[in-house]
mmCIF file of C-alpha atoms in Angstrom:
data_model
loop_
_atom_site.group_PDB
_atom_site.id
_atom_site.type_symbol
_atom_site.label_atom_id
_atom_site.label_comp_id
_atom_site.label_asym_id
_atom_site.label_seq_id
_atom_site.Cartn_x
_atom_site.Cartn_y
_atom_site.Cartn_z
ATOM 1 C CA MET V 21 -28.254 29.366 -17.070
ATOM 2 C CA SER V 22 -28.438 29.824 -13.353
ATOM 3 C CA ASP V 23 -29.930 26.403 -12.669
ATOM 4 C CA ILE V 24 -26.521 25.008 -11.805
ATOM 5 C CA SER V 25 -26.481 27.034 -8.610
ATOM 6 C CA TYR V 26 -29.434 25.015 -7.332
ATOM 7 C CA ILE V 27 -27.184 22.026 -6.964
ATOM 8 C CA ASP V 28 -26.050 21.595 -3.393
ATOM 9 C CA ARG V 29 -22.626 23.161 -3.193
ATOM 10 C CA SER V 30 -21.463 20.965 -0.368
ATOM 11 C CA GLY V 31 -21.371 18.207 -2.982
ATOM 12 C CA GLU V 32 -18.551 19.831 -4.919
ATOM 13 C CA ALA V 33 -15.426 17.687 -4.961
ATOM 14 C CA GLN V 34 -12.597 19.502 -3.221
ATOM 15 C CA PHE V 35 -8.913 18.772 -3.508
ATOM 16 C CA GLY V 36 -9.107 16.696 -0.356
ATOM 17 C CA ASP V 37 -11.662 14.357 -1.915
ATOM 18 C CA PHE V 38 -9.188 13.383 -4.596
ATOM 19 C CA VAL V 39 -6.555 12.862 -1.933
ATOM 20 C CA ALA V 40 -9.031 10.631 -0.073
ATOM 21 C CA LEU V 41 -9.383 8.517 -3.232
ATOM 22 C CA LEU V 42 -5.721 7.584 -2.805
ATOM 23 C CA LYS V 43 -6.416 5.916 0.584
ATOM 24 C CA PRO V 44 -3.772 7.923 2.466
ATOM 25 C CA ARG V 45 -3.751 5.578 5.476
ATOM 26 C CA VAL V 46 -2.971 2.512 3.375
ATOM 27 C CA MET V 47 -0.399 4.664 1.599
ATOM 28 C CA SER V 48 1.442 5.338 4.844
ATOM 29 C CA LEU V 49 2.070 1.591 5.227
ATOM 30 C CA VAL V 50 3.228 1.386 1.603
ATOM 31 C CA VAL V 51 5.595 4.320 2.099
ATOM 32 C CA PHE V 52 7.087 2.828 5.252
ATOM 33 C CA THR V 53 7.626 -0.722 3.940
ATOM 34 C CA ALA V 54 8.895 0.482 0.544
ATOM 35 C CA PHE V 55 11.273 2.827 2.345
ATOM 36 C CA VAL V 56 12.622 -0.016 4.492
ATOM 37 C CA GLY V 57 12.981 -2.278 1.442
ATOM 38 C CA LEU V 58 14.931 0.424 -0.361
ATOM 39 C CA VAL V 59 17.157 1.387 2.563
ATOM 40 C CA VAL V 60 18.151 -2.102 3.719
ATOM 41 C CA ALA V 61 19.213 -3.117 0.183
ATOM 42 C CA PRO V 62 22.996 -3.461 -0.180
ATOM 43 C CA MET V 63 23.275 -0.871 -2.974
ATOM 44 C CA PRO V 64 23.154 2.782 -1.885
ATOM 45 C CA VAL V 65 20.592 4.967 -3.668
ATOM 46 C CA HIS V 66 20.962 8.719 -4.113
ATOM 47 C CA PRO V 67 18.630 10.342 -1.534
ATOM 48 C CA PHE V 68 16.748 12.346 -4.152
ATOM 49 C CA VAL V 69 16.225 9.291 -6.352
ATOM 50 C CA ALA V 70 15.101 7.345 -3.266
ATOM 51 C CA PHE V 71 12.629 10.094 -2.360
ATOM 52 C CA THR V 72 11.249 10.186 -5.899
ATOM 53 C CA ALA V 73 11.013 6.400 -6.097
ATOM 54 C CA ILE V 74 9.090 6.131 -2.815
ATOM 55 C CA LEU V 75 6.829 8.999 -3.851
ATOM 56 C CA PHE V 76 5.853 7.202 -7.048
ATOM 57 C CA ILE V 77 5.503 3.823 -5.346
ATOM 58 C CA ALA V 78 3.093 5.552 -2.951
ATOM 59 C CA LEU V 79 1.310 7.217 -5.864
ATOM 60 C CA GLY V 80 0.973 3.840 -7.598
ATOM 61 C CA GLY V 81 -0.513 2.437 -4.391
ATOM 62 C CA GLY V 82 -2.843 5.439 -4.282
ATOM 63 C CA ALA V 83 -3.863 4.860 -7.895
ATOM 64 C CA SER V 84 -4.831 1.272 -7.087
ATOM 65 C CA GLY V 85 -6.801 2.646 -4.121
ATOM 66 C CA ALA V 86 -8.725 4.979 -6.438
ATOM 67 C CA LEU V 87 -9.397 2.166 -8.929
ATOM 68 C CA ASN V 88 -10.519 -0.065 -6.055
ATOM 69 C CA MET V 89 -12.954 2.625 -4.895
ATOM 70 C CA TRP V 90 -14.242 2.976 -8.442
ATOM 71 C CA TYR V 91 -14.981 -0.745 -8.746
ATOM 72 C CA ASP V 92 -16.228 -1.205 -5.202
ATOM 73 C CA ALA V 93 -18.457 1.864 -5.030
ATOM 74 C CA ASP V 94 -21.567 -0.335 -4.775
ATOM 75 C CA ILE V 95 -20.164 -2.217 -1.763
ATOM 76 C CA ASP V 96 -18.889 0.972 -0.145
ATOM 77 C CA ARG V 97 -22.379 2.467 -0.224
ATOM 78 C CA VAL V 98 -23.681 -0.389 1.929
ATOM 79 C CA MET V 99 -20.898 -0.583 4.506
ATOM 80 C CA ARG V 100 -20.956 1.878 7.376
ATOM 81 C CA ARG V 101 -17.158 2.132 7.523
ATOM 82 C CA THR V 102 -16.908 3.208 3.875
ATOM 83 C CA ALA V 103 -20.185 5.065 3.253
ATOM 84 C CA ASN V 104 -18.456 8.425 3.606
ATOM 85 C CA ARG V 105 -15.825 7.753 0.933
ATOM 86 C CA PRO V 106 -15.892 10.307 -1.930
ATOM 87 C CA ILE V 107 -17.835 8.152 -4.429
ATOM 88 C CA PRO V 108 -20.579 6.775 -2.129
ATOM 89 C CA ALA V 109 -20.964 10.260 -0.628
ATOM 90 C CA GLY V 110 -21.562 11.596 -4.151
ATOM 91 C CA ARG V 111 -18.699 14.105 -4.191
ATOM 92 C CA VAL V 112 -16.715 12.358 -6.943
ATOM 93 C CA SER V 113 -18.338 10.503 -9.835
ATOM 94 C CA GLU V 114 -17.315 6.950 -10.671
ATOM 95 C CA GLY V 115 -15.953 8.007 -14.048
ATOM 96 C CA GLU V 116 -13.785 10.679 -12.453
ATOM 97 C CA ALA V 117 -12.316 8.141 -10.042
ATOM 98 C CA LEU V 118 -11.614 5.712 -12.889
ATOM 99 C CA GLY V 119 -9.858 8.348 -14.990
ATOM 100 C CA PHE V 120 -7.963 9.682 -12.000
ATOM 101 C CA GLY V 121 -6.803 6.188 -11.006
ATOM 102 C CA LEU V 122 -5.759 5.147 -14.509
ATOM 103 C CA ALA V 123 -3.859 8.370 -15.128
ATOM 104 C CA LEU V 124 -1.998 8.157 -11.824
ATOM 105 C CA ALA V 125 -1.222 4.470 -12.366
ATOM 106 C CA GLY V 126 0.379 5.290 -15.723
ATOM 107 C CA ILE V 127 2.301 8.286 -14.416
ATOM 108 C CA SER V 128 3.614 6.472 -11.347
ATOM 109 C CA CYS V 129 4.869 3.385 -13.242
ATOM 110 C CA VAL V 130 6.558 5.418 -15.994
ATOM 111 C CA MET V 131 8.125 7.841 -13.525
ATOM 112 C CA LEU V 132 9.375 5.031 -11.268
ATOM 113 C CA ALA V 133 10.926 3.291 -14.287
ATOM 114 C CA LEU V 134 12.609 6.534 -15.375
ATOM 115 C CA ALA V 135 13.787 7.485 -11.895
ATOM 116 C CA SER V 136 15.198 4.080 -10.960
ATOM 117 C CA ASN V 137 15.013 1.147 -13.361
ATOM 118 C CA ILE V 138 12.594 -0.554 -15.737
ATOM 119 C CA PHE V 139 12.234 -3.609 -13.520
ATOM 120 C CA ALA V 140 10.986 -1.558 -10.564
ATOM 121 C CA GLY V 141 8.506 0.272 -12.804
ATOM 122 C CA ALA V 142 7.215 -2.991 -14.259
ATOM 123 C CA PHE V 143 6.958 -4.458 -10.754
ATOM 124 C CA LEU V 144 4.831 -1.499 -9.669
ATOM 125 C CA ALA V 145 2.594 -2.006 -12.713
ATOM 126 C CA PHE V 146 2.215 -5.670 -11.799
ATOM 127 C CA THR V 147 1.337 -4.735 -8.209
ATOM 128 C CA ILE V 148 -1.387 -2.348 -9.375
ATOM 129 C CA PHE V 149 -2.705 -5.050 -11.727
ATOM 130 C CA PHE V 150 -2.670 -7.562 -8.900
ATOM 131 C CA TYR V 151 -4.555 -5.317 -6.471
ATOM 132 C CA VAL V 152 -7.123 -3.956 -8.914
ATOM 133 C CA ILE V 153 -7.776 -6.915 -11.208
ATOM 134 C CA VAL V 154 -6.770 -10.045 -9.276
ATOM 135 C CA TYR V 155 -7.950 -8.904 -5.829
ATOM 136 C CA THR V 156 -10.709 -6.342 -6.386
ATOM 137 C CA VAL V 157 -12.300 -7.681 -9.573
ATOM 138 C CA TRP V 158 -11.668 -11.431 -9.458
ATOM 139 C CA LEU V 159 -11.330 -12.507 -5.838
ATOM 140 C CA LYS V 160 -12.919 -10.080 -3.391
ATOM 141 C CA ARG V 161 -16.541 -10.973 -4.139
ATOM 142 C CA ARG V 162 -16.001 -14.653 -4.932
ATOM 143 C CA THR V 163 -13.965 -16.395 -2.298
ATOM 144 C CA PRO V 164 -13.164 -16.110 1.412
ATOM 145 C CA GLN V 165 -9.542 -16.613 0.301
ATOM 146 C CA ASN V 166 -9.743 -13.048 -1.118
ATOM 147 C CA ILE V 167 -7.500 -11.407 1.455
ATOM 148 C CA VAL V 168 -5.047 -14.301 1.611
ATOM 149 C CA ILE V 169 -4.131 -13.959 -2.060
ATOM 150 C CA GLY V 170 -4.969 -10.254 -2.268
ATOM 151 C CA GLY V 171 -2.593 -9.681 0.632
ATOM 152 C CA ALA V 172 0.234 -10.227 -1.843
ATOM 153 C CA ALA V 173 -0.536 -6.819 -3.354
ATOM 154 C CA GLY V 174 0.107 -5.148 0.005
ATOM 155 C CA ALA V 175 3.265 -7.215 0.445
ATOM 156 C CA PHE V 176 4.945 -6.119 -2.791
ATOM 157 C CA PRO V 177 6.055 -2.567 -1.783
ATOM 158 C CA PRO V 178 9.223 -3.606 0.133
ATOM 159 C CA MET V 179 10.149 -5.788 -2.857
ATOM 160 C CA ILE V 180 9.676 -2.791 -5.157
ATOM 161 C CA GLY V 181 11.827 -0.686 -2.820
ATOM 162 C CA TRP V 182 14.489 -3.389 -2.945
ATOM 163 C CA ALA V 183 14.185 -3.516 -6.753
ATOM 164 C CA VAL V 184 14.735 0.256 -6.940
ATOM 165 C CA ALA V 185 18.125 -0.218 -5.272
ATOM 166 C CA THR V 186 19.219 -3.546 -6.753
ATOM 167 C CA GLY V 187 17.201 -3.882 -9.971
ATOM 168 C CA GLY V 188 16.088 -7.393 -9.024
ATOM 169 C CA ILE V 189 14.682 -9.822 -6.500
ATOM 170 C CA SER V 190 16.562 -11.764 -3.838
ATOM 171 C CA LEU V 191 16.019 -13.907 -0.766
ATOM 172 C CA GLU V 192 15.880 -10.847 1.510
ATOM 173 C CA SER V 193 13.175 -9.096 -0.473
ATOM 174 C CA VAL V 194 11.157 -12.315 -0.652
ATOM 175 C CA ALA V 195 11.474 -12.630 3.145
ATOM 176 C CA MET V 196 10.053 -9.125 3.614
ATOM 177 C CA PHE V 197 7.275 -10.042 1.190
ATOM 178 C CA MET V 198 6.437 -13.229 3.095
ATOM 179 C CA ILE V 199 6.211 -11.413 6.424
ATOM 180 C CA ILE V 200 3.535 -9.017 5.146
ATOM 181 C CA PHE V 201 1.849 -11.704 3.039
ATOM 182 C CA LEU V 202 1.366 -14.093 5.980
ATOM 183 C CA TRP V 203 0.569 -11.251 8.378
ATOM 184 C CA THR V 204 -2.343 -9.930 6.292
ATOM 185 C CA PRO V 205 -4.881 -12.751 6.957
ATOM 186 C CA PRO V 206 -4.725 -12.614 10.782
ATOM 187 C CA HIS V 207 -4.673 -8.818 10.606
ATOM 188 C CA PHE V 208 -7.824 -8.559 8.494
ATOM 189 C CA TRP V 209 -9.675 -11.477 10.019
ATOM 190 C CA SER V 210 -9.303 -9.985 13.483
ATOM 191 C CA LEU V 211 -10.840 -6.811 12.016
ATOM 192 C CA ALA V 212 -13.638 -8.882 10.484
ATOM 193 C CA LEU V 213 -14.354 -10.435 13.895
ATOM 194 C CA PHE V 214 -15.481 -7.101 15.292
ATOM 195 C CA MET V 215 -16.866 -5.580 12.050
ATOM 196 C CA LYS V 216 -19.142 -8.493 11.240
ATOM 197 C CA ASP V 217 -22.396 -6.762 10.257
ATOM 198 C CA ASP V 218 -20.738 -4.615 7.661
ATOM 199 C CA TYR V 219 -19.251 -7.370 5.559
ATOM 200 C CA SER V 220 -22.332 -9.601 5.630
ATOM 201 C CA ASN V 221 -24.585 -6.695 4.609
ATOM 202 C CA ALA V 222 -22.374 -5.933 1.642
ATOM 203 C CA GLY V 223 -22.264 -9.580 0.570
ATOM 204 C CA VAL V 224 -18.466 -9.749 0.615
ATOM 205 C CA PRO V 225 -17.524 -13.371 1.353
ATOM 206 C CA MET V 226 -15.474 -12.712 4.454
ATOM 207 C CA LEU V 227 -14.346 -15.850 6.231
ATOM 208 C CA THR V 228 -16.472 -14.885 9.239
ATOM 209 C CA VAL V 229 -19.571 -14.902 7.024
ATOM 210 C CA THR V 230 -18.898 -18.015 4.942
ATOM 211 C CA HIS V 231 -17.232 -20.379 7.423
ATOM 212 C CA GLY V 232 -18.250 -18.915 10.742
ATOM 213 C CA ARG V 233 -16.387 -17.144 13.478
ATOM 214 C CA ARG V 234 -15.046 -20.312 15.081
ATOM 215 C CA THR V 235 -13.148 -21.194 11.868
ATOM 216 C CA THR V 236 -11.896 -17.617 11.576
ATOM 217 C CA ARG V 237 -10.386 -17.768 15.050
ATOM 218 C CA LYS V 238 -8.700 -21.065 14.169
ATOM 219 C CA GLN V 239 -7.342 -19.631 10.903
ATOM 220 C CA ILE V 240 -5.897 -16.613 12.732
ATOM 221 C CA LEU V 241 -3.990 -18.983 15.007
ATOM 222 C CA ILE V 242 -2.803 -21.149 12.077
ATOM 223 C CA TYR V 243 -1.497 -18.153 10.133
ATOM 224 C CA SER V 244 0.234 -16.675 13.169
ATOM 225 C CA LEU V 245 1.986 -20.035 13.640
ATOM 226 C CA ILE V 246 3.117 -20.166 9.987
ATOM 227 C CA LEU V 247 4.185 -16.523 10.123
ATOM 228 C CA ALA V 248 6.437 -16.895 13.168
ATOM 229 C CA PRO V 249 9.200 -19.094 11.643
ATOM 230 C CA VAL V 250 9.279 -16.902 8.526
ATOM 231 C CA ALA V 251 9.508 -13.666 10.508
ATOM 232 C CA VAL V 252 12.154 -15.065 12.847
ATOM 233 C CA GLY V 253 13.976 -16.786 9.976
ATOM 234 C CA ALA V 254 14.448 -13.432 8.223
ATOM 235 C CA ALA V 255 16.911 -12.626 11.024
ATOM 236 C CA PHE V 256 19.382 -15.051 9.427
ATOM 237 C CA THR V 257 19.426 -13.370 6.017
ATOM 238 C CA SER V 258 21.865 -10.580 5.169
ATOM 239 C CA ILE V 259 19.408 -7.884 6.345
ATOM 240 C CA GLY V 260 18.821 -9.461 9.768
ATOM 241 C CA GLY V 261 20.878 -9.428 12.916
ATOM 242 C CA PRO V 262 20.700 -9.803 16.703
ATOM 243 C CA VAL V 263 18.482 -6.741 17.219
ATOM 244 C CA TYR V 264 16.015 -7.965 14.617
ATOM 245 C CA LEU V 265 16.134 -11.494 16.018
ATOM 246 C CA ALA V 266 15.327 -10.258 19.527
ATOM 247 C CA ALA V 267 12.478 -8.052 18.266
ATOM 248 C CA ALA V 268 11.088 -10.859 16.094
ATOM 249 C CA LEU V 269 11.167 -13.388 18.945
ATOM 250 C CA VAL V 270 9.282 -11.069 21.315
ATOM 251 C CA LEU V 271 6.757 -9.839 18.747
ATOM 252 C CA ASN V 272 6.004 -13.329 17.427
ATOM 253 C CA ALA V 273 5.599 -14.777 20.902
ATOM 254 C CA LEU V 274 3.091 -12.044 21.713
ATOM 255 C CA PHE V 275 1.366 -12.464 18.346
ATOM 256 C CA ILE V 276 0.913 -16.203 18.847
ATOM 257 C CA ARG V 277 -0.207 -15.712 22.454
ATOM 258 C CA GLY V 278 -2.833 -13.201 21.261
ATOM 259 C CA ALA V 279 -3.991 -15.571 18.516
ATOM 260 C CA TRP V 280 -4.152 -18.425 21.040
ATOM 261 C CA ARG V 281 -6.351 -16.316 23.323
ATOM 262 C CA LEU V 282 -8.647 -15.376 20.455
ATOM 263 C CA TRP V 283 -8.921 -19.050 19.533
ATOM 264 C CA ARG V 284 -9.803 -20.065 23.095
ATOM 265 C CA ARG V 285 -12.340 -17.289 23.455
ATOM 266 C CA ASP V 286 -16.009 -18.039 23.628
ATOM 267 C CA GLU V 287 -18.206 -16.120 21.193
ATOM 268 C CA GLU V 288 -20.650 -14.975 23.906
ATOM 269 C CA VAL V 289 -17.838 -13.763 26.128
ATOM 270 C CA ALA V 290 -16.274 -11.884 23.215
ATOM 271 C CA GLN V 291 -19.580 -10.230 22.396
ATOM 272 C CA ALA V 292 -20.235 -9.330 26.041
ATOM 273 C CA GLU V 293 -16.826 -7.672 26.216
ATOM 274 C CA LYS V 294 -17.533 -5.778 22.974
ATOM 275 C CA TYR V 295 -14.682 -7.618 21.244
ATOM 276 C CA SER V 296 -12.049 -5.837 23.316
ATOM 277 C CA ALA V 297 -9.478 -8.634 22.895
ATOM 278 C CA GLU V 298 -10.107 -8.781 19.126
ATOM 279 C CA LYS V 299 -9.619 -5.042 18.854
ATOM 280 C CA ARG V 300 -6.449 -5.194 20.920
ATOM 281 C CA TYR V 301 -5.124 -7.991 18.699
ATOM 282 C CA PHE V 302 -5.898 -5.937 15.592
ATOM 283 C CA TYR V 303 -3.991 -2.923 16.902
ATOM 284 C CA PHE V 304 -1.145 -5.108 18.083
ATOM 285 C CA SER V 305 -0.877 -6.571 14.572
ATOM 286 C CA LEU V 306 -0.086 -3.064 13.296
ATOM 287 C CA LEU V 307 2.603 -2.703 15.938
ATOM 288 C CA TYR V 308 3.888 -6.165 15.012
ATOM 289 C CA LEU V 309 4.541 -5.196 11.402
ATOM 290 C CA PHE V 310 5.930 -1.803 12.316
ATOM 291 C CA GLY V 311 8.240 -3.462 14.846
ATOM 292 C CA HIS V 312 9.721 -5.926 12.370
ATOM 293 C CA PHE V 313 10.454 -3.350 9.710
ATOM 294 C CA SER V 314 11.786 -0.852 12.247
ATOM 295 C CA ALA V 315 14.148 -3.545 13.534
ATOM 296 C CA LEU V 316 15.432 -4.048 9.973
ATOM 297 C CA LEU V 317 16.072 -0.298 9.786
ATOM 298 C CA VAL V 318 17.908 -0.412 13.107
ATOM 299 C CA GLU V 319 20.161 -3.217 11.815
ATOM 300 C CA LYS V 320 20.986 -1.126 8.771
ATOM 301 C CA GLY V 321 21.613 1.948 10.925
ATOM 302 C CA LEU V 322 23.913 -0.016 13.245
ATOM 303 C CA GLY V 323 25.771 -1.208 10.162
ATOM 304 C CA PHE V 324 27.136 2.311 9.682
ATOM 305 C CA PHE V 325 28.812 1.961 13.067
ATOM 306 C CA GLY V 326 30.082 -1.496 12.213
ATOM 307 C CA MET V 327 27.572 -3.208 14.495
ATOM 308 C CA GLY V 328 24.652 -4.277 12.298
ATOM 309 C CA GLY V 329 24.075 -7.812 11.071
ATOM 310 C CA TRP V 330 25.879 -10.924 12.230
ATOM 311 C CA MET T 5 -11.035 33.094 -26.605
ATOM 312 C CA PRO T 6 -10.056 34.580 -23.269
ATOM 313 C CA ILE T 7 -12.344 34.181 -20.301
ATOM 314 C CA THR T 8 -13.756 37.615 -19.632
ATOM 315 C CA GLN T 9 -16.409 36.801 -17.050
ATOM 316 C CA THR T 10 -15.819 35.153 -13.725
ATOM 317 C CA HIS T 11 -18.314 32.387 -13.262
ATOM 318 C CA GLU T 12 -19.422 31.206 -9.864
ATOM 319 C CA LEU T 13 -17.709 27.921 -10.794
ATOM 320 C CA HIS T 14 -14.350 29.656 -10.626
ATOM 321 C CA GLN T 15 -14.746 30.435 -6.950
ATOM 322 C CA ARG T 16 -16.188 27.036 -6.215
ATOM 323 C CA ARG T 17 -13.203 25.227 -7.676
ATOM 324 C CA PHE T 18 -10.585 27.687 -6.483
ATOM 325 C CA SER T 19 -9.074 25.444 -3.806
ATOM 326 C CA ARG T 20 -9.077 22.475 -6.153
ATOM 327 C CA ASN T 21 -7.307 24.428 -8.888
ATOM 328 C CA LEU T 22 -4.818 25.825 -6.402
ATOM 329 C CA GLY T 23 -4.036 22.300 -5.214
ATOM 330 C CA LEU T 24 -3.620 21.009 -8.760
ATOM 331 C CA GLY T 25 -1.330 23.936 -9.558
ATOM 332 C CA ALA T 26 0.835 23.113 -6.554
ATOM 333 C CA VAL T 27 0.983 19.436 -7.564
ATOM 334 C CA LEU T 28 2.037 20.295 -11.132
ATOM 335 C CA LEU T 29 4.671 22.713 -9.869
ATOM 336 C CA ALA T 30 6.017 20.060 -7.517
ATOM 337 C CA PHE T 31 6.179 17.625 -10.442
ATOM 338 C CA VAL T 32 8.257 20.082 -12.480
ATOM 339 C CA VAL T 33 10.644 20.558 -9.551
ATOM 340 C CA LEU T 34 10.879 16.778 -9.120
ATOM 341 C CA VAL T 35 11.755 16.087 -12.759
ATOM 342 C CA PHE T 36 14.295 18.899 -12.742
ATOM 343 C CA GLY T 37 15.859 17.552 -9.550
ATOM 344 C CA LEU T 38 16.063 14.062 -11.062
ATOM 345 C CA THR T 39 17.751 15.506 -14.128
ATOM 346 C CA VAL T 40 20.356 17.297 -12.024
ATOM 347 C CA VAL T 41 21.075 14.122 -10.052
ATOM 348 C CA LYS T 42 21.368 11.943 -13.132
ATOM 349 C CA VAL T 43 23.560 14.381 -15.037
ATOM 350 C CA ASN T 44 25.865 14.790 -12.044
ATOM 351 C CA ARG T 45 26.116 11.037 -11.724
ATOM 352 C CA GLY T 46 27.210 10.799 -15.359
ATOM 353 C CA ASP T 47 24.387 8.508 -16.480
ATOM 354 C CA LYS T 48 24.028 7.657 -20.135
ATOM 355 C CA MET T 49 22.221 10.607 -21.697
ATOM 356 C CA GLU T 50 21.447 9.066 -25.073
ATOM 357 C CA ALA T 51 19.603 5.934 -26.075
ATOM 358 C CA TYR T 52 19.847 3.831 -29.207
ATOM 359 C CA ASP T 53 18.256 5.718 -32.074
ATOM 360 C CA HIS T 54 18.278 3.371 -35.074
ATOM 361 C CA GLN T 55 21.935 4.006 -35.809
ATOM 362 C CA PRO T 56 24.894 2.548 -34.004
ATOM 363 C CA ARG T 57 26.916 5.300 -32.359
ATOM 364 C CA ALA T 58 30.043 5.055 -30.271
ATOM 365 C CA SER T 59 28.586 7.413 -27.653
ATOM 366 C CA VAL T 60 25.875 4.963 -26.596
ATOM 367 C CA LEU T 61 28.200 2.009 -26.148
ATOM 368 C CA PRO T 62 28.710 0.963 -22.512
ATOM 369 C CA VAL T 63 31.832 2.479 -21.022
ATOM 370 C CA ALA T 64 34.412 0.031 -19.708
ATOM 371 C CA PRO T 65 34.914 0.552 -15.937
ATOM 372 C CA GLU T 66 38.642 1.248 -16.255
ATOM 373 C CA ALA T 67 38.065 3.893 -18.947
ATOM 374 C CA LYS T 68 35.569 5.772 -16.746
ATOM 375 C CA GLN T 69 38.103 7.068 -14.281
#
């Protein structure tokens, strides 16, 4: 009965491996945008209920992360960036990840519905369905449009936060959705520009692989141009205001300028410079999103002093 | 049947079990906290249970105060 001790002990799944299945870094974005969506809504939410709601929205996002890692384990084994995830590294079995993800998905939706309202819980369930089935299973391996449509899954959290407070959907929550939805393609395509080998090895139809890098650069510019009026336009809804408008104008101008530079860039020059401008654009895109949602928070905060909004 | 022998597995999974214990404890605290908040707020504590009852009818806003 001692044969079990011959198995390499370093392979034992620790608590941290199950946390890693939840994609904590993606979760931080979910927590932040859901928090903003909940806070800027006109109805006040009890702080403890708000905390619980955001916790379970994050857990639902984590559950979809675990289910994504279960389905994509074969791709993750091939890509350098993901080869050390718990399943490809052999610390967690695929079945464990599936069970873990399904259980957490159920718990998070039911608990969100009980803590806030049924609509928010159902919305979270739909988001998990959208990310796991629509994006991961149907689109990711079939079409270069995968992240355009799949980006919707990442854009739902502020709408869920808003639904926790109001129990519904409105123009403001759709505006927050559209900002993240239109931001996702340039964000990920700029990543794909400097991570090219990985995606082609794994056979994921990234735009850079299927339509070439020239087209990708053009698409980044197109999306940044569509995004700008939406992001600036959100300033004129009930959650916007002068501070948000100023932040949106600056951030969008910089975002378009960056996209313009990427579009003008020659492929050889980019490669010679080790894709420094592409990397900078990618990191700026994170700041871009953070900036917009922070500005919305600032407007809400100023509102308590009678200064927020128009 | 109680576990009388400590297997090597018990040490190996100690941190994992400790973590799970903490998560479950936190969950209990969370549900209790939610209950306290909802009771204090005067939320409806009963749902429809196959028989019409006056206590589950929505309260008119003026009667609440």
